[in-house]
Short mmCIF file of C-alpha atoms in Angstrom, two decimals:
data_model
loop_
_atom_site.label_atom_id
_atom_site.label_comp_id
_atom_site.label_asym_id
_atom_site.label_seq_id
_atom_site.Cartn_x
_atom_site.Cartn_y
_atom_site.Cartn_z
CA ALA K 1 -6.31 -9.03 -34.96
CA GLY K 2 -3.90 -8.57 -32.25
CA PRO K 3 -4.05 -6.45 -28.84
CA THR K 4 -7.15 -4.34 -29.13
CA PRO K 5 -7.00 -1.08 -26.14
CA MET K 6 -11.12 -1.32 -24.57
CA THR K 7 -12.37 1.74 -22.33
CA VAL K 8 -15.38 1.21 -20.75
CA ALA K 9 -16.65 4.73 -19.68
CA GLY K 10 -18.82 3.52 -16.30
CA ASP K 11 -18.42 1.00 -14.18
CA MET K 12 -17.51 -2.69 -14.99
CA THR K 13 -18.15 -5.69 -12.86
CA VAL K 14 -17.16 -8.97 -12.86
CA MET K 15 -18.74 -11.46 -11.68
CA GLY K 16 -19.36 -15.71 -11.54
CA TYR K 17 -16.04 -17.52 -12.27
CA ILE K 18 -13.87 -15.47 -14.88
CA LYS K 19 -10.37 -14.40 -15.38
CA VAL K 20 -9.69 -11.48 -16.98
CA GLN K 21 -6.06 -10.97 -18.63
CA GLN K 22 -4.91 -8.12 -20.55
CA GLY K 23 -2.97 -8.84 -23.83
CA SER K 24 0.65 -7.96 -24.84
CA GLY K 25 1.53 -4.27 -25.92
CA GLY K 26 -1.13 -2.32 -26.74
CA ALA K 27 -4.15 -3.33 -25.35
CA PRO K 28 -4.54 -0.98 -22.50
CA ILE K 29 -7.72 -0.91 -20.28
CA THR K 30 -9.55 2.26 -19.26
CA ILE K 31 -12.58 2.44 -16.44
CA GLY K 32 -14.44 5.42 -16.24
CA GLY K 33 -16.13 4.20 -13.21
CA ASN K 34 -15.43 1.63 -10.39
CA LEU K 35 -14.09 -1.78 -11.09
CA ILE K 36 -15.39 -4.57 -8.72
CA ILE K 37 -13.33 -7.95 -9.17
CA GLY K 38 -15.95 -10.33 -7.64
CA THR K 39 -15.33 -13.49 -5.84
CA ASN K 40 -13.68 -16.36 -7.25
CA CYS K 41 -12.52 -13.80 -10.09
CA ILE K 42 -9.22 -13.17 -11.09
CA TRP K 43 -7.85 -9.72 -13.55
CA ASP K 44 -4.83 -10.42 -14.44
CA CYS K 45 -3.21 -7.03 -16.13
CA SER K 46 -0.11 -8.47 -17.30
CA GLY K 47 0.98 -7.02 -21.10
CA ASP K 48 -0.62 -3.42 -20.67
CA ASN K 49 -1.73 -0.48 -18.82
CA LEU K 50 -5.07 -0.77 -16.64
CA THR K 51 -6.72 2.36 -15.40
CA VAL K 52 -9.41 3.41 -12.94
CA ALA K 53 -10.94 6.44 -12.82
CA SER K 54 -12.87 5.91 -9.87
CA ASN K 55 -12.85 3.10 -7.03
CA LEU K 56 -11.44 -0.65 -6.94
CA PHE K 57 -13.04 -3.42 -4.97
CA ILE K 58 -11.70 -7.12 -4.81
CA TYR K 59 -13.37 -9.75 -3.51
CA GLY K 60 -11.28 -12.23 -5.82
CA LEU K 61 -7.44 -11.78 -6.74
CA LEU K 62 -6.03 -8.90 -8.37
CA GLU K 63 -2.48 -9.52 -10.01
CA ASP K 64 0.20 -8.65 -12.62
CA LEU K 65 2.07 -11.54 -14.05
CA ASN K 66 4.13 -9.84 -16.31
CA GLY K 67 5.54 -7.10 -14.25
CA ALA K 68 8.46 -5.71 -17.03
CA LEU K 69 5.17 -3.99 -19.19
CA GLY K 70 2.78 -1.62 -18.08
CA SER K 71 1.74 -0.15 -15.18
CA ASN K 72 -1.30 0.53 -13.12
CA TYR K 73 -3.34 2.85 -11.88
CA ILE K 74 -6.35 4.23 -9.19
CA GLY K 75 -7.24 6.79 -9.27
CA GLY K 76 -10.05 6.78 -6.36
CA ASN K 77 -9.76 4.26 -3.46
CA VAL K 78 -9.01 0.90 -3.54
CA THR K 79 -10.91 -1.48 -0.91
CA VAL K 80 -9.27 -5.54 -0.50
CA VAL K 81 -12.51 -6.16 0.66
CA GLY K 82 -11.76 -10.15 1.59
CA PRO K 83 -12.89 -13.20 1.52
CA GLY K 84 -11.46 -13.70 5.15
CA VAL K 85 -9.09 -17.28 4.45
CA ASN K 86 -5.41 -16.41 3.65
CA GLY K 87 -4.84 -16.66 -0.63
CA TRP K 88 -1.46 -16.20 -0.04
CA ASP K 89 0.98 -19.64 -0.39
CA ALA K 90 4.16 -18.70 0.48
CA ALA K 91 5.49 -22.48 -0.89
CA THR K 92 4.39 -21.74 -4.27
CA GLY K 93 4.92 -17.76 -4.19
CA THR K 94 0.77 -17.76 -5.68
CA GLY K 95 -1.91 -16.21 -4.43
CA THR K 96 -6.38 -17.13 -4.34
CA ASN K 97 -7.31 -13.90 -3.65
CA GLY K 98 -6.33 -10.56 -2.35
CA TRP K 99 -4.25 -8.01 -3.89
CA ASP K 100 -0.88 -9.36 -5.34
CA VAL K 101 2.40 -6.82 -5.63
CA SER K 102 4.70 -8.50 -7.46
CA ASP K 103 7.42 -8.31 -9.60
CA VAL K 104 8.46 -4.67 -10.98
CA THR K 105 5.09 -3.42 -10.88
CA THR K 106 3.78 -0.35 -10.06
CA TRP K 107 0.31 0.37 -8.88
CA GLY K 108 -0.44 3.72 -8.00
CA VAL K 109 -3.10 4.85 -6.00
CA GLY K 110 -5.05 8.41 -5.81
CA GLY K 111 -7.10 8.28 -2.85
CA SER K 112 -7.21 5.58 0.24
CA LEU K 113 -6.74 1.67 0.89
CA THR K 114 -8.32 -0.32 3.21
CA ASN K 115 -7.28 -4.04 3.71
CA ASN K 116 -9.81 -6.28 5.04
CA GLY K 117 -8.68 -8.86 3.30
CA PHE K 118 -5.02 -9.97 1.99
CA ILE K 119 -2.39 -7.72 0.27
CA PHE K 120 0.80 -9.84 -0.40
CA GLY K 121 3.34 -9.44 -2.65
CA LYS K 122 7.15 -10.62 -3.88
CA GLY K 123 10.43 -8.71 -5.77
CA TYR K 124 10.30 -5.42 -6.32
CA GLY K 125 6.56 -4.43 -6.21
CA SER K 126 5.45 -1.52 -5.08
CA ILE K 127 2.33 0.49 -3.98
CA SER K 128 2.94 4.32 -5.08
CA PHE K 129 0.39 6.63 -2.75
CA ASP K 130 -0.30 9.86 -5.04
CA GLY K 131 -2.74 11.60 -3.51
CA ALA K 132 -4.63 12.32 0.11
CA GLY K 133 -5.93 9.49 2.38
CA VAL K 134 -5.95 6.69 4.88
CA ILE K 135 -3.95 3.37 4.85
CA ALA K 136 -5.75 1.38 7.03
CA GLY K 137 -8.03 -1.40 7.46
CA SER K 138 -8.49 -4.29 9.62
CA ASN K 139 -6.22 -6.63 8.44
CA ASP K 140 -2.02 -5.54 8.21
CA ILE K 141 -0.11 -5.12 4.81
CA THR K 142 2.85 -7.30 3.78
CA ILE K 143 4.43 -5.73 0.66
CA PRO K 144 8.23 -5.46 -1.29
CA THR K 145 8.30 -1.63 -1.29
CA MET K 146 6.01 1.43 -0.86
CA THR K 147 6.24 5.35 -1.96
CA VAL K 148 4.01 8.00 -1.07
CA ALA K 149 4.25 11.03 -3.08
CA GLY K 150 0.77 12.65 -1.33
CA ASN K 151 -0.64 13.16 2.35
CA TYR K 152 -1.03 9.86 3.66
CA THR K 153 -2.53 8.77 7.73
CA VAL K 154 -1.26 5.11 8.16
CA GLY K 155 -3.46 3.14 10.25
CA THR K 156 -2.39 -0.15 10.23
CA THR K 157 1.06 -1.91 10.01
CA ILE K 158 2.76 -1.67 6.61
CA THR K 159 5.88 -4.43 6.59
CA LEU K 160 8.05 -4.03 3.70
CA THR K 161 10.12 -7.22 2.72
CA THR K 162 12.64 -5.35 -0.50
CA ASN K 163 13.58 -2.20 -0.42
CA THR K 164 13.34 1.10 1.37
CA PRO K 165 10.38 3.08 1.15
CA THR K 166 10.25 6.88 -0.89
CA LEU K 167 8.73 9.16 1.39
CA ASN K 168 8.63 12.08 -0.60
CA GLY K 169 5.10 12.91 0.44
CA THR K 170 4.00 13.41 3.98
CA LEU K 171 3.04 10.81 6.87
CA THR K 172 0.46 11.14 9.80
CA PHE K 173 0.67 8.52 12.63
CA ASP K 174 -1.33 9.08 15.67
CA ILE K 175 0.10 8.19 18.78
CA ALA K 176 -3.18 6.73 20.09
CA ASN K 177 -2.60 3.98 17.95
CA THR K 178 0.52 1.72 17.53
CA ASN K 179 0.89 0.97 14.24
CA GLN K 180 4.55 1.54 11.80
CA ILE K 181 6.21 1.32 8.95
CA ILE K 182 8.35 -1.77 9.56
CA PHE K 183 11.21 -2.35 7.03
CA GLU K 184 12.68 -6.18 7.90
CA THR K 185 15.94 -6.51 8.12
CA GLY K 186 17.77 -8.69 5.63
CA SER K 187 16.01 -7.11 3.49
CA THR K 188 17.92 -5.85 -0.21
CA ASN K 189 18.45 -2.46 1.82
CA SER K 190 18.76 -2.67 5.71
CA THR K 191 18.93 1.46 6.04
CA LEU K 192 15.11 3.06 6.23
CA TYR K 193 15.61 6.94 4.68
CA TYR K 194 13.54 9.78 6.12
CA SER K 195 12.41 12.55 3.71
CA GLY K 196 9.16 14.22 2.63
CA GLY K 197 7.25 15.35 5.87
CA LEU K 198 5.86 14.17 9.06
CA ASP K 199 2.60 14.91 11.04
CA VAL K 200 1.58 13.13 14.37
CA ILE K 201 -1.50 14.21 15.86
CA ASN K 202 -3.11 12.22 19.06
CA SER K 203 -6.89 11.40 19.54
CA GLY K 204 -6.37 9.58 22.61
CA SER K 205 -5.39 10.81 26.33
CA ALA K 206 -2.67 13.59 26.87
CA PRO K 207 1.28 12.19 27.07
CA VAL K 208 2.65 11.91 30.50
CA SER K 209 5.95 11.77 31.20
CA GLY K 210 8.11 9.06 30.19
CA SER K 211 5.75 8.20 27.20
CA VAL K 212 7.41 6.26 23.97
CA TYR K 213 6.10 6.08 20.75
CA GLN K 214 7.59 4.31 17.68
CA PHE K 215 6.33 4.58 14.16
CA PHE K 216 9.11 3.06 12.66
CA SER K 217 11.19 -0.15 13.07
CA ALA K 218 14.63 -0.67 10.80
CA ALA K 219 18.12 -1.84 11.10
CA SER K 220 19.30 1.21 10.63
CA TYR K 221 17.90 5.20 9.74
CA GLY K 222 19.15 7.64 7.29
CA GLY K 223 17.79 11.44 5.62
CA THR K 224 15.31 13.53 7.09
CA PHE K 225 12.16 14.58 6.96
CA SER K 226 11.78 18.65 5.51
CA ALA K 227 9.48 19.30 8.22
CA GLU K 228 7.40 17.61 11.69
CA THR K 229 4.94 18.35 13.43
CA LEU K 230 4.20 16.75 17.25
CA PRO K 231 0.84 17.05 19.38
CA ALA K 232 1.16 19.98 22.43
CA LEU K 233 2.16 18.90 25.22
CA SER K 234 0.78 20.29 28.77
CA ASP K 235 3.94 22.44 30.88
CA GLY K 236 6.95 20.87 31.91
CA LEU K 237 6.82 18.37 29.34
CA SER K 238 9.08 18.12 26.05
CA TRP K 239 9.26 16.28 23.57
CA VAL K 240 12.44 13.59 22.38
CA ASP K 241 13.15 13.08 18.73
CA THR K 242 15.43 9.70 18.20
CA LEU K 243 14.26 9.03 14.25
CA THR K 244 17.91 9.00 13.69
CA THR K 245 18.48 6.00 15.68
#
């Protein structure tokens, strides 16, 4: 009878060896609890919106092969669990496990993102971090682009391959770590533009004279942060801010 919307009041677990593909136009799927995508299982959001009210756990593959239709939103935390074998084939542009952030689809996340598996993408696929949390995990993240509208701590290195990020929220970096947001040279727009707020903290040893901390890497830089907060220093030391260069 054509595409039909579906609402699951609680949790939904996809297990065994299953591919879920949403119908085109008029078939949004809303899950009131958690969504667990099991090992060897695929969830393809093509055609309409996927909304998960709580948390998302990815053991298999999450993708959207028709990015021209719909958007997808996870209200809680997203955990890419694994397996520990890279599921992305650069030659064919396909994946077998992990999170495929591709095409022009925007994936909204209201909580934290933990990447212990693989996140990859092509085109203008984007993750919009709309709430508050930490972007972290045992593996780095490489995606086309991203938007930060909330308050997020950068706990892993994020490489953007296509377009400059939109930084309207607040980014927190810890100088005790070496995490960066890297904008690949040769991307569609080679300039990384700053906006929003920058909050720098220190969970490690006190800085000493001559210490250097790099949070961003791009061919060039533009814009400004609306506010910057830096850790306190001992007497006689002061911060030198070279974010614009």
